[in-house]
Amino acid sequence: MNCSISFQNQPILPSPTVRFLGVLLDPRLSGQAHMSFIIDKGRRTLQIIQALRGTWWGAHPHMLLTIYRALLRASIEYSSHIFSLTQNSLSRALQIVQNQALRLCFGYRISTPLNVIYVETVELTLSFRFRLLTSRYFLKISSVRNHIVIDKLHLLYDTAAETNRTDYLHAHFPAAIIFNHIWTSYHSSIDCSFTLPNFRSSFRSTTISSPYTSLSLPSVDLTNFFPIPPAQSFFNQELQYLTSDSVLFYTDGSKVDHSSYVGAAVFSPQLEAELSWSSDFRHTPRFFPRKHTPFIQLLL
């Protein structure tokens, strides 16, 4: 059917998507338009991280990780409980964007396992992250009585259950399944109220504080009964036990001032040997990091 709409003699052309509260909605509410937009935005953010990482002074990994969380992860998490819980090609492409961002932030190689990356960056995979945020949101609104979202979710799940369409929720809106599990498992033990817990008491009760001098102090020093062993001596004993039959080599390497030379040194207390040298890292192969230079020279 062809139709034309005009307003003040200006034609209004049809659009395949519309933006509402920062979310791109398509006619079928599949979320493909919104997720495709987030993927394109994420790839542009990767270029920013790569540009900062490629500066001559270098960027700290944790600073790059903060940039990733502010620019990319915040955009990915927005409306994630609506569209991003479903597993499809777009969700896998979004996961690849996150993996690339974490590799750039910490300088990981392409061969570094993903489980190592997630542990060292303290990041969850997107699927676990989305389920965590969704569960937190449902637990929060479950503590508020007569919340409008609770009523709508109950109506949605009950309608799907009565018509044997719960498989449709699994495929298109898994958040409703998560909500039903949280409601049936934890609602009885959740403290519910009409207001936030912070406003149940008077304002004066939140401003009164007792001075520290009025608190009773113990009459004896408890540290005499619970001596704390010095950590340094314990470390020395363990190190001596582990290296009693070994030859130790201490290595280090770093740039010399702001020049292009790298200084490196090797020291062995058992052999009473000490080596030091400098080299131009511009002529060093890229697959040998500067910190590994002493190990390479030691093997040679």
mmCIF file of C-alpha atoms in Angstrom:
data_model
loop_
_atom_site.group_PDB
_atom_site.id
_atom_site.type_symbol
_atom_site.label_atom_id
_atom_site.label_comp_id
_atom_site.label_asym_id
_atom_site.label_seq_id
_atom_site.Cartn_x
_atom_site.Cartn_y
_atom_site.Cartn_z
ATOM 1 C CA MET A 1 0.000 0.000 0.000
ATOM 2 C CA ASN A 2 1.389 3.379 -1.052
ATOM 3 C CA CYS A 3 0.578 6.368 1.111
ATOM 4 C CA SER A 4 1.991 9.842 1.513
ATOM 5 C CA ILE A 5 1.957 12.021 4.607
ATOM 6 C CA SER A 6 2.660 15.727 4.549
ATOM 7 C CA PHE A 7 2.805 18.405 7.202
ATOM 8 C CA GLN A 8 2.543 22.067 6.203
ATOM 9 C CA ASN A 9 3.099 21.093 2.581
ATOM 10 C CA GLN A 10 6.278 19.208 3.523
ATOM 11 C CA PRO A 11 6.255 15.500 2.685
ATOM 12 C CA ILE A 12 7.235 13.126 5.475
ATOM 13 C CA LEU A 13 9.229 10.297 3.965
ATOM 14 C CA PRO A 14 9.121 6.801 5.468
ATOM 15 C CA SER A 15 12.135 5.616 7.440
ATOM 16 C CA PRO A 16 13.173 2.014 8.192
ATOM 17 C CA THR A 17 14.296 3.000 11.703
ATOM 18 C CA VAL A 18 13.440 5.554 14.337
ATOM 19 C CA ARG A 19 15.490 6.631 17.344
ATOM 20 C CA PHE A 20 13.663 6.654 20.672
ATOM 21 C CA LEU A 21 15.515 7.443 23.904
ATOM 22 C CA GLY A 22 18.815 6.639 22.229
ATOM 23 C CA VAL A 23 17.664 3.254 20.889
ATOM 24 C CA LEU A 24 17.205 2.545 17.179
ATOM 25 C CA LEU A 25 13.903 0.747 16.669
ATOM 26 C CA ASP A 26 13.131 -1.239 13.522
ATOM 27 C CA PRO A 27 9.624 -2.268 12.359
ATOM 28 C CA ARG A 28 9.956 -5.814 13.758
ATOM 29 C CA LEU A 29 11.658 -4.725 17.017
ATOM 30 C CA SER A 30 14.409 -7.253 16.371
ATOM 31 C CA GLY A 31 17.189 -4.924 17.530
ATOM 32 C CA GLN A 32 19.282 -5.509 14.416
ATOM 33 C CA ALA A 33 19.438 -1.808 13.530
ATOM 34 C CA HIS A 34 20.494 -0.811 17.050
ATOM 35 C CA MET A 35 23.126 -3.535 17.388
ATOM 36 C CA SER A 36 24.547 -2.775 13.929
ATOM 37 C CA PHE A 37 24.871 0.867 14.963
ATOM 38 C CA ILE A 38 26.656 -0.124 18.195
ATOM 39 C CA ILE A 39 29.052 -2.388 16.276
ATOM 40 C CA ASP A 40 29.976 0.438 13.881
ATOM 41 C CA LYS A 41 30.437 2.810 16.811
ATOM 42 C CA GLY A 42 32.605 0.236 18.567
ATOM 43 C CA ARG A 43 34.885 -0.105 15.563
ATOM 44 C CA ARG A 44 35.370 3.665 15.505
ATOM 45 C CA THR A 45 36.213 3.544 19.213
ATOM 46 C CA LEU A 46 38.828 0.877 18.471
ATOM 47 C CA GLN A 47 40.560 3.361 16.179
ATOM 48 C CA ILE A 48 40.701 5.885 19.041
ATOM 49 C CA ILE A 49 42.236 3.316 21.406
ATOM 50 C CA GLN A 50 44.710 2.223 18.745
ATOM 51 C CA ALA A 51 45.733 5.841 18.096
ATOM 52 C CA LEU A 52 46.346 6.480 21.807
ATOM 53 C CA ARG A 53 48.224 3.212 22.148
ATOM 54 C CA GLY A 54 50.493 4.037 19.197
ATOM 55 C CA THR A 55 51.902 7.281 20.602
ATOM 56 C CA TRP A 56 55.641 7.468 21.225
ATOM 57 C CA TRP A 57 55.202 7.858 24.974
ATOM 58 C CA GLY A 58 52.721 4.993 25.153
ATOM 59 C CA ALA A 59 49.479 4.861 27.092
ATOM 60 C CA HIS A 60 48.943 3.070 30.384
ATOM 61 C CA PRO A 61 46.828 -0.089 29.949
ATOM 62 C CA HIS A 62 44.474 0.862 32.771
ATOM 63 C CA MET A 63 43.918 4.298 31.236
ATOM 64 C CA LEU A 64 43.034 2.658 27.915
ATOM 65 C CA LEU A 65 40.741 0.265 29.773
ATOM 66 C CA THR A 66 38.987 3.247 31.364
ATOM 67 C CA ILE A 67 38.512 4.786 27.921
ATOM 68 C CA TYR A 68 37.070 1.492 26.675
ATOM 69 C CA ARG A 69 34.624 1.325 29.573
ATOM 70 C CA ALA A 70 33.532 4.942 29.144
ATOM 71 C CA LEU A 71 33.199 5.068 25.357
ATOM 72 C CA LEU A 72 32.465 1.529 24.244
ATOM 73 C CA ARG A 73 31.168 -0.575 27.112
ATOM 74 C CA ALA A 74 28.688 2.084 28.204
ATOM 75 C CA SER A 75 27.187 2.159 24.706
ATOM 76 C CA ILE A 76 27.063 -1.628 24.518
ATOM 77 C CA GLU A 77 25.328 -1.982 27.881
ATOM 78 C CA TYR A 78 22.640 0.610 27.122
ATOM 79 C CA SER A 79 19.367 -1.270 26.465
ATOM 80 C CA SER A 80 21.299 -4.554 26.582
ATOM 81 C CA HIS A 81 18.508 -6.307 28.503
ATOM 82 C CA ILE A 82 16.140 -5.644 25.577
ATOM 83 C CA PHE A 83 18.100 -6.745 22.511
ATOM 84 C CA SER A 84 21.547 -8.059 23.419
ATOM 85 C CA LEU A 85 20.582 -11.160 25.430
ATOM 86 C CA THR A 86 19.726 -13.112 22.287
ATOM 87 C CA GLN A 87 22.510 -15.114 20.636
ATOM 88 C CA ASN A 88 22.875 -14.328 16.933
ATOM 89 C CA SER A 89 25.475 -13.178 14.426
ATOM 90 C CA LEU A 90 25.283 -9.573 15.653
ATOM 91 C CA SER A 91 25.905 -10.545 19.285
ATOM 92 C CA ARG A 92 28.937 -12.567 18.191
ATOM 93 C CA ALA A 93 30.221 -9.593 16.171
ATOM 94 C CA LEU A 94 29.758 -7.407 19.253
ATOM 95 C CA GLN A 95 31.780 -9.896 21.310
ATOM 96 C CA ILE A 96 34.583 -9.739 18.733
ATOM 97 C CA VAL A 97 34.657 -5.945 19.078
ATOM 98 C CA GLN A 98 35.049 -6.285 22.854
ATOM 99 C CA ASN A 99 37.854 -8.830 22.454
ATOM 100 C CA GLN A 100 39.710 -6.523 20.062
ATOM 101 C CA ALA A 101 39.334 -3.593 22.462
ATOM 102 C CA LEU A 102 40.771 -5.567 25.390
ATOM 103 C CA ARG A 103 43.680 -6.791 23.266
ATOM 104 C CA LEU A 104 44.493 -3.209 22.273
ATOM 105 C CA CYS A 105 44.235 -1.904 25.839
ATOM 106 C CA PHE A 106 46.689 -4.420 27.306
ATOM 107 C CA GLY A 107 48.766 -5.120 24.207
ATOM 108 C CA TYR A 108 47.866 -8.794 23.935
ATOM 109 C CA ARG A 109 48.823 -10.796 20.889
ATOM 110 C CA ILE A 110 46.239 -12.500 18.728
ATOM 111 C CA SER A 111 47.411 -15.854 20.143
ATOM 112 C CA THR A 112 46.610 -14.893 23.760
ATOM 113 C CA PRO A 113 43.719 -17.051 25.049
ATOM 114 C CA LEU A 114 40.500 -15.198 25.778
ATOM 115 C CA ASN A 115 40.182 -16.606 29.299
ATOM 116 C CA VAL A 116 43.559 -15.061 30.163
ATOM 117 C CA ILE A 117 42.428 -11.703 28.764
ATOM 118 C CA TYR A 118 39.202 -11.703 30.793
ATOM 119 C CA VAL A 119 41.014 -12.576 34.021
ATOM 120 C CA GLU A 120 43.790 -9.991 33.726
ATOM 121 C CA THR A 121 41.464 -7.180 32.578
ATOM 122 C CA VAL A 122 38.796 -8.130 35.167
ATOM 123 C CA GLU A 123 36.132 -8.098 32.459
ATOM 124 C CA LEU A 124 33.233 -10.437 31.802
ATOM 125 C CA THR A 125 32.110 -11.685 28.439
ATOM 126 C CA LEU A 126 29.218 -9.660 27.083
ATOM 127 C CA SER A 127 26.682 -12.440 27.613
ATOM 128 C CA PHE A 128 27.579 -12.763 31.319
ATOM 129 C CA ARG A 129 27.777 -8.978 31.677
ATOM 130 C CA PHE A 130 24.317 -8.488 30.178
ATOM 131 C CA ARG A 131 22.790 -11.149 32.416
ATOM 132 C CA LEU A 132 24.443 -9.590 35.470
ATOM 133 C CA LEU A 133 23.065 -6.122 34.690
ATOM 134 C CA THR A 134 19.630 -7.531 33.896
ATOM 135 C CA SER A 135 19.519 -9.477 37.165
ATOM 136 C CA ARG A 136 20.599 -6.411 39.147
ATOM 137 C CA TYR A 137 17.880 -4.309 37.551
ATOM 138 C CA PHE A 138 15.163 -6.881 38.219
ATOM 139 C CA LEU A 139 16.291 -7.309 41.834
ATOM 140 C CA LYS A 140 16.180 -3.535 42.281
ATOM 141 C CA ILE A 141 12.669 -3.056 40.913
ATOM 142 C CA SER A 142 11.460 -6.143 42.793
ATOM 143 C CA SER A 143 12.104 -4.275 46.045
ATOM 144 C CA VAL A 144 9.665 -1.488 45.055
ATOM 145 C CA ARG A 145 5.998 -2.256 45.565
ATOM 146 C CA ASN A 146 3.562 -1.706 42.687
ATOM 147 C CA HIS A 147 6.350 -1.030 40.213
ATOM 148 C CA ILE A 148 4.857 -0.600 36.734
ATOM 149 C CA VAL A 149 7.583 -2.666 35.032
ATOM 150 C CA ILE A 150 6.853 -5.600 37.355
ATOM 151 C CA ASP A 151 3.197 -5.655 36.285
ATOM 152 C CA LYS A 152 4.100 -5.533 32.584
ATOM 153 C CA LEU A 153 6.632 -8.355 32.920
ATOM 154 C CA HIS A 154 4.118 -10.510 34.787
ATOM 155 C CA LEU A 155 1.540 -9.875 32.067
ATOM 156 C CA LEU A 156 4.040 -10.713 29.327
ATOM 157 C CA TYR A 157 5.221 -13.956 30.908
ATOM 158 C CA ASP A 158 1.724 -15.126 31.902
ATOM 159 C CA THR A 159 0.426 -14.486 28.384
ATOM 160 C CA ALA A 160 3.286 -16.472 26.873
ATOM 161 C CA ALA A 161 2.791 -19.328 29.350
ATOM 162 C CA GLU A 162 -0.970 -19.552 28.741
ATOM 163 C CA THR A 163 -0.488 -19.734 24.964
ATOM 164 C CA ASN A 164 2.515 -22.097 25.143
ATOM 165 C CA ARG A 165 4.806 -19.427 23.680
ATOM 166 C CA THR A 166 7.578 -19.472 26.269
ATOM 167 C CA ASP A 167 9.907 -20.675 23.522
ATOM 168 C CA TYR A 168 9.263 -17.345 21.811
ATOM 169 C CA LEU A 169 10.491 -15.525 24.929
ATOM 170 C CA HIS A 170 13.612 -17.694 25.015
ATOM 171 C CA ALA A 171 14.405 -16.767 21.421
ATOM 172 C CA HIS A 172 13.394 -13.091 21.321
ATOM 173 C CA PHE A 173 13.185 -11.731 24.890
ATOM 174 C CA PRO A 174 15.196 -13.833 27.376
ATOM 175 C CA ALA A 175 14.964 -11.037 29.947
ATOM 176 C CA ALA A 176 11.410 -12.141 30.764
ATOM 177 C CA ILE A 177 12.696 -15.636 31.583
ATOM 178 C CA ILE A 178 15.380 -14.170 33.856
ATOM 179 C CA PHE A 179 12.776 -12.004 35.592
ATOM 180 C CA ASN A 180 10.468 -14.961 36.219
ATOM 181 C CA HIS A 181 13.346 -16.962 37.724
ATOM 182 C CA ILE A 182 14.341 -14.080 40.022
ATOM 183 C CA TRP A 183 10.748 -13.425 41.053
ATOM 184 C CA THR A 184 9.944 -17.045 41.914
ATOM 185 C CA SER A 185 13.278 -17.693 43.661
ATOM 186 C CA TYR A 186 14.088 -14.498 45.564
ATOM 187 C CA HIS A 187 11.004 -12.287 45.841
ATOM 188 C CA SER A 188 9.910 -13.830 49.140
ATOM 189 C CA SER A 189 13.232 -12.855 50.751
ATOM 190 C CA ILE A 190 13.477 -9.328 49.261
ATOM 191 C CA ASP A 191 12.610 -6.384 51.499
ATOM 192 C CA CYS A 192 9.895 -4.421 49.642
ATOM 193 C CA SER A 193 8.710 -0.866 50.296
ATOM 194 C CA PHE A 194 7.019 2.032 48.533
ATOM 195 C CA THR A 195 10.103 4.239 48.920
ATOM 196 C CA LEU A 196 13.845 3.792 48.888
ATOM 197 C CA PRO A 197 15.344 2.511 52.174
ATOM 198 C CA ASN A 198 17.366 5.723 52.551
ATOM 199 C CA PHE A 199 14.173 7.745 53.106
ATOM 200 C CA ARG A 200 12.528 5.556 55.738
ATOM 201 C CA SER A 201 14.168 7.457 58.605
ATOM 202 C CA SER A 202 14.375 11.145 59.327
ATOM 203 C CA PHE A 203 17.093 13.324 57.903
ATOM 204 C CA ARG A 204 18.460 13.999 61.397
ATOM 205 C CA SER A 205 19.167 10.303 61.938
ATOM 206 C CA THR A 206 21.510 10.339 58.954
ATOM 207 C CA THR A 207 23.512 13.339 60.194
ATOM 208 C CA ILE A 208 24.133 12.383 63.834
ATOM 209 C CA SER A 209 27.551 10.832 64.428
ATOM 210 C CA SER A 210 29.213 9.716 67.614
ATOM 211 C CA PRO A 211 32.711 11.106 68.294
ATOM 212 C CA TYR A 212 35.524 8.588 68.390
ATOM 213 C CA THR A 213 36.576 9.665 71.883
ATOM 214 C CA SER A 214 33.347 8.296 73.354
ATOM 215 C CA LEU A 215 34.074 4.796 72.131
ATOM 216 C CA SER A 216 35.541 2.407 74.680
ATOM 217 C CA LEU A 217 39.059 1.245 73.827
ATOM 218 C CA PRO A 218 40.565 -2.113 74.848
ATOM 219 C CA SER A 219 42.666 -1.988 77.987
ATOM 220 C CA VAL A 220 45.452 -4.196 76.606
ATOM 221 C CA ASP A 221 47.312 -4.385 73.346
ATOM 222 C CA LEU A 222 45.753 -7.244 71.400
ATOM 223 C CA THR A 223 48.737 -7.463 69.067
ATOM 224 C CA ASN A 224 50.736 -9.101 71.875
ATOM 225 C CA PHE A 225 48.391 -12.089 71.772
ATOM 226 C CA PHE A 226 48.295 -12.286 67.969
ATOM 227 C CA PRO A 227 51.828 -11.592 66.685
ATOM 228 C CA ILE A 228 52.051 -10.849 62.964
ATOM 229 C CA PRO A 229 55.007 -12.595 61.275
ATOM 230 C CA PRO A 230 57.126 -10.248 59.152
ATOM 231 C CA ALA A 231 56.313 -10.810 55.504
ATOM 232 C CA GLN A 232 59.859 -10.126 54.309
ATOM 233 C CA SER A 233 61.460 -12.848 56.423
ATOM 234 C CA PHE A 234 58.791 -15.349 55.387
ATOM 235 C CA PHE A 235 59.394 -14.505 51.732
ATOM 236 C CA ASN A 236 63.164 -14.884 52.145
ATOM 237 C CA GLN A 237 62.771 -18.307 53.741
ATOM 238 C CA GLU A 238 60.492 -19.551 50.981
ATOM 239 C CA LEU A 239 62.748 -18.144 48.265
ATOM 240 C CA GLN A 240 65.827 -19.735 49.815
ATOM 241 C CA TYR A 241 64.063 -23.099 50.025
ATOM 242 C CA LEU A 242 62.874 -22.990 46.402
ATOM 243 C CA THR A 243 66.206 -21.839 44.968
ATOM 244 C CA SER A 244 68.643 -23.784 47.162
ATOM 245 C CA ASP A 245 69.793 -26.010 44.266
ATOM 246 C CA SER A 246 69.411 -23.451 41.481
ATOM 247 C CA VAL A 247 71.524 -20.810 39.813
ATOM 248 C CA LEU A 248 69.743 -17.471 39.936
ATOM 249 C CA PHE A 249 69.803 -14.899 37.158
ATOM 250 C CA TYR A 250 68.371 -11.421 37.744
ATOM 251 C CA THR A 251 67.526 -9.559 34.537
ATOM 252 C CA ASP A 252 66.108 -6.162 33.656
ATOM 253 C CA GLY A 253 65.821 -3.896 30.642
ATOM 254 C CA SER A 254 64.466 -0.416 29.985
ATOM 255 C CA LYS A 255 64.854 2.568 27.706
ATOM 256 C CA VAL A 256 67.739 4.955 28.301
ATOM 257 C CA ASP A 257 66.249 8.431 28.793
ATOM 258 C CA HIS A 258 64.353 9.519 25.663
ATOM 259 C CA SER A 259 66.765 8.038 23.160
ATOM 260 C CA SER A 260 66.224 5.020 20.964
ATOM 261 C CA TYR A 261 68.615 2.828 22.981
ATOM 262 C CA VAL A 262 67.624 0.104 25.411
ATOM 263 C CA GLY A 263 69.769 -0.783 28.412
ATOM 264 C CA ALA A 264 69.821 -4.355 29.703
ATOM 265 C CA ALA A 265 71.674 -6.224 32.441
ATOM 266 C CA VAL A 266 72.077 -9.749 33.851
ATOM 267 C CA PHE A 267 73.386 -10.589 37.344
ATOM 268 C CA SER A 268 74.033 -13.989 38.965
ATOM 269 C CA PRO A 269 75.016 -14.039 42.670
ATOM 270 C CA GLN A 270 76.128 -17.713 42.593
ATOM 271 C CA LEU A 271 78.398 -17.229 39.584
ATOM 272 C CA GLU A 272 79.429 -13.719 40.669
ATOM 273 C CA ALA A 273 78.840 -12.663 37.066
ATOM 274 C CA GLU A 274 77.456 -9.375 35.813
ATOM 275 C CA LEU A 275 76.698 -8.351 32.224
ATOM 276 C CA SER A 276 75.341 -5.054 30.907
ATOM 277 C CA TRP A 277 74.926 -3.614 27.416
ATOM 278 C CA SER A 278 72.817 -1.238 25.330
ATOM 279 C CA SER A 279 71.305 -1.633 21.859
ATOM 280 C CA ASP A 280 69.202 0.309 19.391
ATOM 281 C CA PHE A 281 65.679 -1.098 19.653
ATOM 282 C CA ARG A 282 64.773 0.316 16.242
ATOM 283 C CA HIS A 283 66.805 -2.515 14.730
ATOM 284 C CA THR A 284 65.408 -5.136 17.120
ATOM 285 C CA PRO A 285 62.706 -7.480 15.763
ATOM 286 C CA ARG A 286 59.196 -6.446 16.810
ATOM 287 C CA PHE A 287 58.365 -9.877 18.221
ATOM 288 C CA PHE A 288 61.072 -9.458 20.916
ATOM 289 C CA PRO A 289 59.781 -7.126 23.674
ATOM 290 C CA ARG A 290 62.345 -4.938 25.399
ATOM 291 C CA LYS A 291 61.938 -6.755 28.696
ATOM 292 C CA HIS A 292 62.893 -10.032 26.979
ATOM 293 C CA THR A 293 66.188 -8.664 25.651
ATOM 294 C CA PRO A 294 68.238 -9.803 28.710
ATOM 295 C CA PHE A 295 66.838 -13.327 28.394
ATOM 296 C CA ILE A 296 67.787 -13.464 24.716
ATOM 297 C CA GLN A 297 71.330 -12.274 25.406
ATOM 298 C CA LEU A 298 71.622 -14.714 28.304
ATOM 299 C CA LEU A 299 70.703 -17.645 26.068
ATOM 300 C CA LEU A 300 73.159 -16.500 23.421
#
